XYZ file of C-alpha atoms in Angstrom:
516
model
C 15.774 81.813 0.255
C 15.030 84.700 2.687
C 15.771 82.289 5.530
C 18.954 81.398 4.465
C 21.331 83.373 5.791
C 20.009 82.912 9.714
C 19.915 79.312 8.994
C 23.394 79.811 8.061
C 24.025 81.537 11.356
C 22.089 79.299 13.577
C 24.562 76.216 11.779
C 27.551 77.768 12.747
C 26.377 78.365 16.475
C 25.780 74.401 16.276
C 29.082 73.969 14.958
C 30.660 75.994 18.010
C 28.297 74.243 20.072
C 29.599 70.735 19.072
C 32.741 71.855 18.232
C 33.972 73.050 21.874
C 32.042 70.146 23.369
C 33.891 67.457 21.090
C 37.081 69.116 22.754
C 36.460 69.257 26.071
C 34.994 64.883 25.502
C 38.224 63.850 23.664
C 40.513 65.461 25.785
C 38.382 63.718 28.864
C 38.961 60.650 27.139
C 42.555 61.239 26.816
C 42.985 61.971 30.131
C 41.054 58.741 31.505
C 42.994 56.721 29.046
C 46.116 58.016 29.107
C 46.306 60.430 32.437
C 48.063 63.987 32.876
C 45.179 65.548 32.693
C 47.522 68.655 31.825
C 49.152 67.311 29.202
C 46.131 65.967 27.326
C 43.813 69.060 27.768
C 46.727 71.031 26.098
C 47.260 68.996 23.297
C 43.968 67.909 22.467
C 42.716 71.540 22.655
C 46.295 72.801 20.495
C 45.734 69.386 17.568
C 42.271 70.443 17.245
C 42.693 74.177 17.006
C 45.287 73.227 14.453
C 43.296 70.991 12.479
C 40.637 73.410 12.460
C 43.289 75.932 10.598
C 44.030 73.031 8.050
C 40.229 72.558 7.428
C 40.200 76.633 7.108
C 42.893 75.768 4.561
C 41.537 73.415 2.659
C 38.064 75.137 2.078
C 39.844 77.261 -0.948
C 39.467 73.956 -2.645
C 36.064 73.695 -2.365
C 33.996 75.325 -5.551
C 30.367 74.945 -6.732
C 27.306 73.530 -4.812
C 28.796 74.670 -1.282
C 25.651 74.579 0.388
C 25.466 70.816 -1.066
C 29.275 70.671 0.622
C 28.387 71.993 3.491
C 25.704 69.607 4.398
C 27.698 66.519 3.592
C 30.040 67.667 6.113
C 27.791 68.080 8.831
C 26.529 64.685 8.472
C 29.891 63.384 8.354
C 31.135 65.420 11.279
C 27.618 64.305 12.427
C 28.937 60.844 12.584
C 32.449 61.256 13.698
C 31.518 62.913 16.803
C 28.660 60.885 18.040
C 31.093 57.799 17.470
C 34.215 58.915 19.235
C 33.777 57.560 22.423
C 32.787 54.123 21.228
C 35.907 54.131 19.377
C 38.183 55.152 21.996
C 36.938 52.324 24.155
C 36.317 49.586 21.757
C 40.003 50.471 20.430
C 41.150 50.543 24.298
C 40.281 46.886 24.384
C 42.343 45.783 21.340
C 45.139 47.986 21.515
C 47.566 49.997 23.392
C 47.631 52.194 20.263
C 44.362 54.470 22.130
C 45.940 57.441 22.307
C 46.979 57.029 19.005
C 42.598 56.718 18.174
C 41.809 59.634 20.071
C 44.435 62.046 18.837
C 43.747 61.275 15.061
C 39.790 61.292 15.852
C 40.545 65.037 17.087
C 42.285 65.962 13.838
C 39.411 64.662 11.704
C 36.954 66.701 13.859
C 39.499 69.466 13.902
C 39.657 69.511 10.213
C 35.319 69.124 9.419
C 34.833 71.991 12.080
C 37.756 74.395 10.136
C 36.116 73.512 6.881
C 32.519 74.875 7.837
C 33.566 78.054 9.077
C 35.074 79.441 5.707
C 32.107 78.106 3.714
C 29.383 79.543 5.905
C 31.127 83.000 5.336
C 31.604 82.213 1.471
C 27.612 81.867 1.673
C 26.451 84.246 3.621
C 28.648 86.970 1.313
C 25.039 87.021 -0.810
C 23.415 88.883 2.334
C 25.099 90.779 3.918
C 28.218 92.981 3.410
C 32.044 91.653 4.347
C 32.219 93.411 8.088
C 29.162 92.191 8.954
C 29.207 89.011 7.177
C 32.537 87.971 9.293
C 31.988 89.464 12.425
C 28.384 88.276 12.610
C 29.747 84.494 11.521
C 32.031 84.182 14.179
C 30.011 85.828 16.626
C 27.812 82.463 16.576
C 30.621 79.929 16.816
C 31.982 82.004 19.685
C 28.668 81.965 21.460
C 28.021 78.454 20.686
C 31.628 77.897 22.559
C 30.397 79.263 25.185
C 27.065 77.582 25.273
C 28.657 73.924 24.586
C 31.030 75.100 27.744
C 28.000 75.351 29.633
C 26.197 72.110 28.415
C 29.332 69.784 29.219
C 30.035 70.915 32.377
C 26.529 71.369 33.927
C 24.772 68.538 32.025
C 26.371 66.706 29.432
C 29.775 65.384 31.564
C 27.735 64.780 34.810
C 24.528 63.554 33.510
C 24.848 61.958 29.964
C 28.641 61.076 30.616
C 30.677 59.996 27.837
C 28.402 57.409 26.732
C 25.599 59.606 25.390
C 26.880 62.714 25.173
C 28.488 62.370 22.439
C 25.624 61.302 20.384
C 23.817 64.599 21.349
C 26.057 66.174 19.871
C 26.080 64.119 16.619
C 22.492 64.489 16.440
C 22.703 68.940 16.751
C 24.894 68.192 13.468
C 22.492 66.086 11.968
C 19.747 68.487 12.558
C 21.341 71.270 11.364
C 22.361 69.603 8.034
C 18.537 68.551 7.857
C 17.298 72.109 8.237
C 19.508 73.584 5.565
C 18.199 70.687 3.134
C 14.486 71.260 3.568
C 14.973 75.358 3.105
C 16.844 75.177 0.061
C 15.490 71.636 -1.374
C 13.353 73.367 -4.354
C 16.674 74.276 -5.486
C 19.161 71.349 -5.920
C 19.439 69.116 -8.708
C 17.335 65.757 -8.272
C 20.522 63.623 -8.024
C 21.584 66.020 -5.365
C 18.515 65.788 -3.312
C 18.489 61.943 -4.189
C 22.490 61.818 -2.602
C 21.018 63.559 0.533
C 18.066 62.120 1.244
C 19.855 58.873 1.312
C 23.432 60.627 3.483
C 20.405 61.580 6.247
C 18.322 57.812 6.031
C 21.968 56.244 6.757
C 23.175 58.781 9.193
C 19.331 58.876 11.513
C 20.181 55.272 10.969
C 23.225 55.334 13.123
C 21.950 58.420 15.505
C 19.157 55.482 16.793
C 20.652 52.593 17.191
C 24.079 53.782 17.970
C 23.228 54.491 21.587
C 21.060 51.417 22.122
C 24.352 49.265 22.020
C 26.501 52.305 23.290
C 26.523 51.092 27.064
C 27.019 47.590 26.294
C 29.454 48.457 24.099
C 31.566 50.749 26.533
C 31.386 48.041 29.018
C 32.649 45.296 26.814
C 35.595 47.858 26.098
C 36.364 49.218 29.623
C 36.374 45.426 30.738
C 39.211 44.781 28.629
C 40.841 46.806 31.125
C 40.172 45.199 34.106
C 41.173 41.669 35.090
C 37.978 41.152 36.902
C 34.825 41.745 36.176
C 32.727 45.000 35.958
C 30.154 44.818 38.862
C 29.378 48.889 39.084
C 30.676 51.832 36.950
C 29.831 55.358 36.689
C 31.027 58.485 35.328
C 30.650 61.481 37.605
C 31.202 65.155 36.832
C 34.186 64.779 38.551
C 35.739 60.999 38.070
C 35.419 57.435 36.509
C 34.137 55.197 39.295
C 34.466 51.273 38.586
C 33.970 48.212 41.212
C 35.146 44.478 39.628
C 34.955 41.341 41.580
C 36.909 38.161 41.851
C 35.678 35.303 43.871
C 34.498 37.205 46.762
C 36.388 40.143 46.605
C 35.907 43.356 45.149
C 38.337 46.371 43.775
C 37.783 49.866 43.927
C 39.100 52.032 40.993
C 39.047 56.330 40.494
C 40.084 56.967 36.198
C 41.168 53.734 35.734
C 43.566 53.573 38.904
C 42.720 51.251 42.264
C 41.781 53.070 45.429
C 41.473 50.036 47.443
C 40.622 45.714 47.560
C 38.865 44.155 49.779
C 41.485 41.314 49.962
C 43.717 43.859 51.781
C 42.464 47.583 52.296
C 43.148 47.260 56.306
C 46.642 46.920 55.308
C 46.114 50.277 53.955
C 43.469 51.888 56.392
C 45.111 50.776 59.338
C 48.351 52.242 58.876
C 47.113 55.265 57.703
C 44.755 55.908 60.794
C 46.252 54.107 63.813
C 48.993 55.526 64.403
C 48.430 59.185 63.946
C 45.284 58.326 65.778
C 47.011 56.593 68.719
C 49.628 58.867 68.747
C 47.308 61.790 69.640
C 46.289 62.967 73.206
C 43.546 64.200 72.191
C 41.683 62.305 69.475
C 38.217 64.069 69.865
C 37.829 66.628 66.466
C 39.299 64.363 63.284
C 39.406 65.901 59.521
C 39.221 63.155 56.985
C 40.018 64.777 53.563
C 39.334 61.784 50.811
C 38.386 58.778 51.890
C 35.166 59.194 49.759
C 34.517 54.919 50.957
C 34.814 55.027 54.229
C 37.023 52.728 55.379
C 39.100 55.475 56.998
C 35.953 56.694 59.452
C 35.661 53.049 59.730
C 38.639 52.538 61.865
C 38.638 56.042 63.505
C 35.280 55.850 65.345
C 37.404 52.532 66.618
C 38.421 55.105 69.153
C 35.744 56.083 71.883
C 37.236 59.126 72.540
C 36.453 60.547 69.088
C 33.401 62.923 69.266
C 32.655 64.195 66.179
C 34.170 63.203 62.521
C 34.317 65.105 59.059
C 34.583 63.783 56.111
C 35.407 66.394 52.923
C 35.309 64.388 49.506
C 35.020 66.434 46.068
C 32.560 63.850 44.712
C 28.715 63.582 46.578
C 28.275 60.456 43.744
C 31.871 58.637 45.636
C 30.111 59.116 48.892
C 26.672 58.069 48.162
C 28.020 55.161 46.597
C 29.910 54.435 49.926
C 26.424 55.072 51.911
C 24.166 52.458 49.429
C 26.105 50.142 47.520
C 26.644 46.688 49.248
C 29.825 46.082 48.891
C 31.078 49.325 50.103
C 28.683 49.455 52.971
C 30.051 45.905 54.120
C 33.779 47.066 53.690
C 33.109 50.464 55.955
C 30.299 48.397 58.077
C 28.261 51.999 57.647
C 30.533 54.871 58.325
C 28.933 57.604 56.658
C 25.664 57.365 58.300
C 27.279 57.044 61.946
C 25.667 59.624 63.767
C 29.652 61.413 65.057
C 30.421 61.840 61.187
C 29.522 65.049 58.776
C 30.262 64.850 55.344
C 30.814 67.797 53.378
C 31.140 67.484 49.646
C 33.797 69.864 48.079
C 38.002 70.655 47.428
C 39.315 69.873 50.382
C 41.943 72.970 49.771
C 38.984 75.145 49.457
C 37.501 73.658 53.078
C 40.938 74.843 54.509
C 40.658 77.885 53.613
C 36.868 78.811 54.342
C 36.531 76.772 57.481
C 37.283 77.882 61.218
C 37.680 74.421 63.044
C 40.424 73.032 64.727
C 41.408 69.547 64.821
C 43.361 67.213 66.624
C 44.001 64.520 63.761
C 44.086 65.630 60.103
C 43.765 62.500 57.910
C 44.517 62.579 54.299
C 43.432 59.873 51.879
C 43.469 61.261 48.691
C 44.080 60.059 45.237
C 48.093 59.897 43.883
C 49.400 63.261 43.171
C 49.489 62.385 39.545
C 47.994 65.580 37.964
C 48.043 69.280 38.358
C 44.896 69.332 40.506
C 45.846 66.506 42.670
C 49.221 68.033 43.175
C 47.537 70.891 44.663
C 46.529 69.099 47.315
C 50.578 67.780 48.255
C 51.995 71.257 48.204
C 53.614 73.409 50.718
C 50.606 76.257 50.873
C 48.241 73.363 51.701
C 49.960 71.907 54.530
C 50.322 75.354 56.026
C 46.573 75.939 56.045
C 46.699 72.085 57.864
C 49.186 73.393 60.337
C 47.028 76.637 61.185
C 43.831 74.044 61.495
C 45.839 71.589 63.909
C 45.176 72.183 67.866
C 48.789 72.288 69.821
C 49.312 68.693 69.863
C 47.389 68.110 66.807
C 48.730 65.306 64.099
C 48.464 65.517 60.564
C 48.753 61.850 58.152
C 48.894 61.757 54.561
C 49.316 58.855 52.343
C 52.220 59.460 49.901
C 52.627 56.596 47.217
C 54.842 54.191 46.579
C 58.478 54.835 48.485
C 59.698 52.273 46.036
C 57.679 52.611 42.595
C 57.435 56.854 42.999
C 60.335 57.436 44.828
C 61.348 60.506 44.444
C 57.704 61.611 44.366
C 57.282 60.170 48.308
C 60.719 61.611 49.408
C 59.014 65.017 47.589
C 56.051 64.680 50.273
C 58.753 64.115 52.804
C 60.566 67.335 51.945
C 57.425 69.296 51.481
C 55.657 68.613 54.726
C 58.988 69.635 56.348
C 59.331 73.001 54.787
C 55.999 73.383 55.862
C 56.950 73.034 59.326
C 56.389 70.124 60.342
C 58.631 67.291 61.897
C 57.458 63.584 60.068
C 58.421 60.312 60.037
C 58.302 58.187 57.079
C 55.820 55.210 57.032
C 55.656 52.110 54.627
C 53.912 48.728 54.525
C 53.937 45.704 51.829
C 49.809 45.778 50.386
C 49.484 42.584 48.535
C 47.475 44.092 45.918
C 49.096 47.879 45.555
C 52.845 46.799 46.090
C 55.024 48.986 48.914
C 52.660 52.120 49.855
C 53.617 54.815 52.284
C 52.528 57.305 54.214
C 54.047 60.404 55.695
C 53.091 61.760 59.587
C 54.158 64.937 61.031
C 53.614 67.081 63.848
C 54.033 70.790 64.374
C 57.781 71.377 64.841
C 57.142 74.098 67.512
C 54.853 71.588 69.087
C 56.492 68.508 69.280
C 60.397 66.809 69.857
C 62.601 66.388 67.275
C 62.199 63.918 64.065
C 63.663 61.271 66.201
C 61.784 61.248 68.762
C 58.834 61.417 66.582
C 59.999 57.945 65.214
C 61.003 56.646 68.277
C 57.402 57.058 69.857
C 55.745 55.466 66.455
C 57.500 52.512 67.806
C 56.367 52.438 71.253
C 52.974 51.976 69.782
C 51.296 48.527 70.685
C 47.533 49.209 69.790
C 46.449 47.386 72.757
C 42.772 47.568 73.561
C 41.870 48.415 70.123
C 40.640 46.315 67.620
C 42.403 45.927 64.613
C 43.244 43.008 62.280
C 46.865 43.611 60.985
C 48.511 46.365 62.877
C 50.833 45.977 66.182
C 53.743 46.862 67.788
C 56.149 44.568 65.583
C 54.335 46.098 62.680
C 55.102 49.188 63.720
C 59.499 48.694 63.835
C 58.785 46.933 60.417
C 56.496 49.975 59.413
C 59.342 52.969 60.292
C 62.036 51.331 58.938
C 63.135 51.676 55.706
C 67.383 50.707 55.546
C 69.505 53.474 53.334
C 67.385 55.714 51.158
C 69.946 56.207 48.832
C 69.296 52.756 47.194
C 66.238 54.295 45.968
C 66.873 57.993 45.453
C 70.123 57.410 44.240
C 71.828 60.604 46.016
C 69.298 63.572 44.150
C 67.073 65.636 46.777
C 63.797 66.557 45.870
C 62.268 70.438 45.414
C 59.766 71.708 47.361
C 56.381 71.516 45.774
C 54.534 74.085 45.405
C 51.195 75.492 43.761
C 53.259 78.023 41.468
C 55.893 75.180 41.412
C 54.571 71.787 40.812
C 57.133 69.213 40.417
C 55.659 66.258 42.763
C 53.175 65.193 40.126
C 56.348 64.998 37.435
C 58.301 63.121 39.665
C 55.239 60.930 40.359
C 54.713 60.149 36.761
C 58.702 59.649 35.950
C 58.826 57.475 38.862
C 60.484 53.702 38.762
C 57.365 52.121 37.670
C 59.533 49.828 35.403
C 60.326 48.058 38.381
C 56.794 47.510 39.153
């Protein structure tokens, strides 16, 4: 019995361990399901810290055989936790109700992890005295926090994603229940050791074959999804990557949202980089920040004049992918490898602010501003540090949305980009698969005419020489025109956004997507 009590200790620094890491997976989950990442990290994180209080709660009720307690609950929470994933995505394919799964999965962990706490500190009250009994209790968990920080974001969210991770966990639980039994099993009542011999042949039972049909079983639910089928999918440290194919085209999706089709990405690519690109003098130095697949570089090295290209993408896995796999190799007919382009993997806003080049054309192809991190890269503050990294007649391109389906969040660009001191002109073009995107260009006020001459040259453009597939000269009137904006912003003016002020991603995710 001497062993007890750090036995006891060690458990709870598994609990913390799991505990933490079960947090940081759901609200992941939530997040990929069910976006704001925001949102869902706060309320995940708040429901479990609540249900943890509740377990806390309910812990008075527990009386005689605690250590026998205590064990059944790691095996359930054992269970629970190694499961979650599998049924967030199974549920994902049945019902819209999967928010509703994870939330009430997060409650039940909540409420296991709240009851173990009080009970380890009702048992270890035999060894040592009340200060040190507490303090000494949760001084585990809190380390374990720390440590299950660690694991998730170094190993477990990166390299076991959320398709084995979770059963790691499950099986630390497991363990830990297993080690109590075995130190105290001269002890318990035959029945009980009967009861718990048989809770750990049912729960090893599930810890092994649960991951041998986890994969499948994540597919079949993430399929449900997607109207095509699943020909590549990965989960990065950073992002959900998924390719599906119809017929002979493919889609490109980032969390569940498309980035770009083969059917019709030029209609895309070549709006965002011709113009800005013809427009330029000078098109030698380009910044590409996004554009992780390449179809950006793709059409900028269209232009001899280019000499070198840089390519800054958060995610090395998006960017290997768009160096190996087939179909994005064929789609950016080998980019990345060209011998003009450097790709740097990390925040693009961070780049900005460490780097000391200046560039002619400043390219953005990021991801929808649809969370707090994204939003970042939309704000005022950043397109300062692209003014200050523009040469005198340098041009800066981002794409902005939908002017139709996020309109106030486009207009928002608009505005922003202006404060920042730029003069733009508003682009837009019909994407079969994507609906009406747009794109917003600017140029230095002090460097360039006004707004209307800015608009006026757009559609001087005629692209001759160059080889393109959709964009011309008629494109381009079509492209810069855009009738009265007040049918879609319906007379309200959009703030500034700004890093200690973020309203574009609200106005993205309150935009008209009824309509869509």
């Amino acid at each position: 019995m001497a062993l007890k009590s750090p036995i006891l200790k060690l458990s709870l620094f598994a609990t913390g361990l799991s505990g933490i890491v079960a947090e940081y997976m759901l609200s992941t989950l939530a997040t990929y399901f069910l976006g704001d990442s925001v949102f869902q990290w706060t309320m995940i994180v708040s429901v479990m810290l609540f249900s943890m209080g509740l377990g806390s709660r309910f812990s008075r009720l527990l009386e005689g055989d605690l250590l026998v307690k205590f064990i059944y609950i790691e095996f359930i929470l054992s269970f629970f936790v190694s499961f979650s994933s599998l049924m967030s995505y199974i549920s994902s394919g049945y019902t819209v109700y999967t928010g509703f799964i994870i939330y009430t999965l997060s409650i039940i962990i909540g409420m296991l992890i709240g009851l173990e706490i009080p009970l380890v500190i009702r048992l270890n009250k035999h060894f040592e005295s009340l200060k040190v009994n507490v303090s000494s209790v949760m001084e585990k968990d809190y380390l374990g926090s720390l440590v299950g920080g660690i694991f998730y974001a170094f190993v477990g969210l990166p390299l076991l994603g959320l398709t084995y991770t979770p059963f790691l966990l499950g099986a630390i639980n497991f363990l830990v229940a297993v080690v109590l039994f075995v130190s105290v099993r001269k002890n318990l009542l035959r029945a009980q050791r009967r009861g718990i011999t048989m809770a750990i042949a049912g729960t090893l039972s599930l810890l092994v074959v649960g991951p041998s049909f986890a994969e499948p079983i994540i597919l079949f639910g993430e399929q449900k999804r997607y109207k095509d089928k699943i020909v590549y999918a990965r989960q990065t440290k950073y992002q959900r990557i998924v390719i599906t194919q119809w017929k002979e085209h493919h889609w490109l999706f980032i969390n569940g949202n498309q980035q770009l089709s083969s059917l019709d990405e030029k209609m895309y690519h070549e709006p965002l980089v011709h113009p800005a690109m013809s427009l330029s003098r000078t098109p030698y130095n380009i910044l590409i920040l996004g554009g992780g697949d390449g179809c950006a570089v793709r059409e900028v090295l269209k232009y001899p004049q280019v000499k070198k290209v840089t390519v800054v993408d958060l995610d090395p896995a998006m960017t290997e992918l768009a160096r190996t796999h087939p179909v994005l190799t064929r789609l950016n007919q080998g980019a990345l490898d060209k011998a003009k382009v450097t790709v740097v993997n990390e925040d693009g806003y961070h780049f900005l602010e460490q780097g000391t080049d200046y560039y002619d054309v400043i390219l953005i192809d990021l991801p929808d501003p649809k969370s707090v991190e994204l939003n970042r890269l939309y704000t005022y503050e950043f397109y300062r540090l692209c003014s200050k990294h523009l040469r005198p007649q340098g041009i800066l391109v981002t794409q902005a949305g939908s002017p139709y389906y996020a309109t106030k969040a486009f207009h928002c660009i608009d505005t922003t980009m202006a404060a920042a001191g730029f003069e733009t002109a508003k682009l837009h073009n019909q994407v079969l698969t994507l609906g009406e995107w747009g794109w917003i260009i600017g140029v230095n006020r002090q460097k360039k005419a006004k707004k209307t001459t800015l608009k006026a040259q757009l559609q001087q453009l005629d692209f001759k020489g160059l080889q393109t597939d959709w964009i011309n000269r008629e494109a381009m009137q079509l492209m810069t025109s855009f009738g009265k904006d007040t049918y879609f912003t319906q007379g309200s003016v959009p703030e500034v956004n700004k890093i200690h002020h973020p309203v574009l991603y609200r106005y993205y995710l309150k935009g008209n997507w009824d309509l869509y």
